[in-house]
Amino acid sequence: MRIRAMKPGDYPEAERIGKSLGHTKDGKGWFTERAWSRYIPFDIRIHRGFVAEDEGTVVGFITYSSYDTPATSPYISWIAVSRKHQGKGAGRRLVRRAERECLKAGAEFLWVETPTREAGRGTEYEGTYKFYERIGFELERVISESDPGNGCDCDMAVLRKVLD
Ligand SMILES: CC(C)(COP(=O)(O)OP(=O)(O)OC[C@H]1O[C@@H](n2cnc3c(N)ncnc32)[C@H](O)[C@@H]1OP(=O)(O)O)[C@@H](O)C(=O)NCCC(=O)NCCS
């Protein structure tokens, strides 16, 4: 498996992966319909990204961008690894690559938002939270479901990793 910069030719495959993980009526899966149909296709074209490639096939991607304030605060906008390839190190390597680029640009931290441990309990986001913890992210604050800045339908954890 190798990690390389995302190119325009990768957009359809990244969109397909996002859609394939999109959650179903029985509550399984990750991204909302609006996320995979609207936000992911838009952000992959605007943000910087990397893909994980296995024998010539794109099996995962990460995109990241930066917040206006505080300055030098990059965040992961999207990360997804196809179900078949999860648990094999692609996610860790994608994040690591983004971290290195952010460090080079002078950032101290990398941020990400995901459902809180409590909100994700019993859903597949439980594994996502564990993934971030496992690769060194720590809880910085919670954006409550009722907070006007929260575009999701649950409490969101703002996680932060110190870059080194
Ligand atoms: C979250 C995701 C990107 C992780 O990628 P991955 O390739 O499966 O993860 P890795 O194999 O690199 O795992 C890295 C570490 O996290 C741990 N981890 C990964 N998924 C886990 C899970 N579901 N439960 C517990 N630990 C997990 C691994 O055990 C590994 O730790 P180790 O190396 O010490 O054994 C991937 O599972 C995914 O695409 N999930 C669906 C989309 C999603 O959640 N996106 C983020 C939305 S905020």
Short mmCIF file of C-alpha atoms in Angstrom, two decimals, residues 23 30-32 34-35 39 77-78 113-116 119 125 143-157:
data_model
loop_
_atom_site.label_atom_id
_atom_site.label_comp_id
_atom_site.label_asym_id
_atom_site.label_seq_id
_atom_site.Cartn_x
_atom_site.Cartn_y
_atom_site.Cartn_z
CA HIS A 23 -25.27 5.21 6.52
CA TRP A 30 -20.93 6.73 8.79
CA PHE A 31 -21.65 9.65 6.51
CA THR A 32 -25.03 11.29 6.06
CA ARG A 34 -25.77 15.16 2.51
CA ALA A 35 -22.15 14.47 3.48
CA TYR A 39 -19.87 17.98 1.14
CA SER A 77 -12.13 17.49 6.83
CA TRP A 78 -12.74 13.90 5.66
CA GLU A 113 -14.36 16.58 14.82
CA THR A 114 -16.25 13.36 15.35
CA PRO A 115 -19.26 12.26 17.45
CA THR A 116 -18.33 12.17 21.16
CA ALA A 119 -22.84 9.94 21.13
CA TYR A 125 -18.53 5.96 15.20
CA ILE A 143 -19.71 21.08 20.63
CA SER A 144 -23.17 20.39 21.96
CA GLU A 145 -25.89 19.14 19.62
CA SER A 146 -27.86 22.32 20.32
CA ASP A 147 -24.90 24.65 19.63
CA PRO A 148 -25.59 26.83 16.56
CA GLY A 149 -22.10 25.96 15.22
CA ASN A 150 -22.89 22.24 15.18
CA GLY A 151 -24.05 21.06 11.75
CA CYS A 152 -24.50 17.45 12.97
CA ASP A 153 -27.35 15.86 14.88
CA CYS A 154 -25.33 14.82 17.93
CA ASP A 155 -22.71 16.13 20.38
CA MET A 156 -19.41 16.47 18.57
CA ALA A 157 -15.96 15.97 20.09
#
